[in-house]
Structure formats: structure tokens, C-alpha cells
């Protein structure tokens, strides 16, 4: 599982011109990609890192600040661009495997007390954000 964490001042995700998830104060946008052998251990590690990494202002975490998180599924995190000009998506898990694992990340965060907004799995989404810093961190589980 891969997650790209971006510290933001605000963010939203839209589908078909309609906002489906947003955060309106400082927090994180988390782009989550799932590969074939991911499971509960990867879900827990990613959720723990999202909640506890001290990457907000003044070296604070999402849990320290009560900061919101916007989770967006993104299979393209597993693009393989080593050969040719067209990325291979073979490293990304199929939707029927990935969707429940992304949902489990959201559930794990909410269980930790994190306010979570989401995109729509598999949809053509438009993500708008104001990257703060900029701070962008890659977490691999």
C-alpha cells in the first residue's frame, strides 16, 4: 500500500462538478494506492502514520491537532514507468480488491477519532487543494 500525504490548508474532491468531500481547515490530503498483497497490516500501518506523523505545523500530528483528513483512492500510485512511454498498471490491485482496503483505511482513521472526508472510489475525480509548505510525504506499507 502506498499513501501520499499532503499537508493542506484546505481541500476538496468533486465528481461530475459536485463536491463529494472536503476539508475547510488545515489537515491532510491522503492519496491511497493498493497493490495485490495488501491486507490488514498495511491498512493499520498507513492509518497509524496518517494519524500520528508529526508533519503539521509546529511538528504536530493529525491526532494532536484534531485535524481533518481527505482520503482519495488513487491506483496510479502503482504506475510502472520503467519501460516505454505508456505506464503499466499491473502493480495496482483490481477495484474489487482495492476498494474495501481503502474503505478500511478510512474506518481505521475514524476509529482513532480522526475526522475523515472521502472521494468516490473509481470515479473520475477532480481534487483541489492548497498544499501548505509544501509538505508531501510518501508512506509505503
PDB file of C-alpha atoms in Angstrom, residues 20-67:
ATOM      1  CA  UNK A  20     -18.378  14.953  -2.580  1.00  0.00           C
ATOM      2  CA  UNK A  21     -15.775  15.530   0.135  1.00  0.00           C
ATOM      3  CA  UNK A  22     -13.943  18.499   1.584  1.00  0.00           C
ATOM      4  CA  UNK A  23     -11.927  19.810   4.486  1.00  0.00           C
ATOM      5  CA  UNK A  24     -12.044  23.536   5.197  1.00  0.00           C
ATOM      6  CA  UNK A  25      -9.206  23.894   7.688  1.00  0.00           C
ATOM      7  CA  UNK A  26      -5.582  22.718   7.905  1.00  0.00           C
ATOM      8  CA  UNK A  27      -5.137  18.964   7.661  1.00  0.00           C
ATOM      9  CA  UNK A  28      -4.014  16.293   5.209  1.00  0.00           C
ATOM     10  CA  UNK A  29      -4.985  15.026   1.788  1.00  0.00           C
ATOM     11  CA  UNK A  30      -4.136  11.324   1.600  1.00  0.00           C
ATOM     12  CA  UNK A  31      -3.949   9.623  -1.800  1.00  0.00           C
ATOM     13  CA  UNK A  32      -4.112   5.835  -1.287  1.00  0.00           C
ATOM     14  CA  UNK A  33      -2.981   3.169  -3.744  1.00  0.00           C
ATOM     15  CA  UNK A  34      -3.394  -0.562  -3.151  1.00  0.00           C
ATOM     16  CA  UNK A  35      -1.305  -3.413  -4.552  1.00  0.00           C
ATOM     17  CA  UNK A  36      -2.060  -7.132  -4.793  1.00  0.00           C
ATOM     18  CA  UNK A  37      -0.732  -8.425  -1.474  1.00  0.00           C
ATOM     19  CA  UNK A  38      -2.030  -5.650   0.786  1.00  0.00           C
ATOM     20  CA  UNK A  39      -4.153  -6.536   3.783  1.00  0.00           C
ATOM     21  CA  UNK A  40      -4.938  -5.591   7.390  1.00  0.00           C
ATOM     22  CA  UNK A  41      -1.311  -4.985   8.391  1.00  0.00           C
ATOM     23  CA  UNK A  42      -0.845  -2.412   5.626  1.00  0.00           C
ATOM     24  CA  UNK A  43      -4.178  -0.759   6.426  1.00  0.00           C
ATOM     25  CA  UNK A  44      -3.212  -0.335  10.088  1.00  0.00           C
ATOM     26  CA  UNK A  45       0.273   0.978   9.304  1.00  0.00           C
ATOM     27  CA  UNK A  46      -1.000   3.575   6.846  1.00  0.00           C
ATOM     28  CA  UNK A  47      -3.778   4.696   9.212  1.00  0.00           C
ATOM     29  CA  UNK A  48      -1.308   4.981  12.106  1.00  0.00           C
ATOM     30  CA  UNK A  49       1.157   7.004  10.024  1.00  0.00           C
ATOM     31  CA  UNK A  50      -1.573   9.341   8.748  1.00  0.00           C
ATOM     32  CA  UNK A  51      -2.848   9.937  12.278  1.00  0.00           C
ATOM     33  CA  UNK A  52       0.484  10.144  14.100  1.00  0.00           C
ATOM     34  CA  UNK A  53       3.164  11.552  11.773  1.00  0.00           C
ATOM     35  CA  UNK A  54       4.249  14.932  13.088  1.00  0.00           C
ATOM     36  CA  UNK A  55       4.065  16.794   9.776  1.00  0.00           C
ATOM     37  CA  UNK A  56       1.590  19.546  10.596  1.00  0.00           C
ATOM     38  CA  UNK A  57       2.759  22.973  11.748  1.00  0.00           C
ATOM     39  CA  UNK A  58       4.947  23.003  14.885  1.00  0.00           C
ATOM     40  CA  UNK A  59       5.676  19.278  14.457  1.00  0.00           C
ATOM     41  CA  UNK A  60       2.151  18.290  15.408  1.00  0.00           C
ATOM     42  CA  UNK A  61       0.151  15.303  14.170  1.00  0.00           C
ATOM     43  CA  UNK A  62      -3.417  14.964  12.953  1.00  0.00           C
ATOM     44  CA  UNK A  63      -4.307  13.480  16.353  1.00  0.00           C
ATOM     45  CA  UNK A  64      -2.513  16.295  18.223  1.00  0.00           C
ATOM     46  CA  UNK A  65      -4.408  18.964  16.281  1.00  0.00           C
ATOM     47  CA  UNK A  66      -7.755  17.274  15.726  1.00  0.00           C
ATOM     48  CA  UNK A  67      -7.042  17.988  12.055  1.00  0.00           C
TER      49      UNK A  67
END
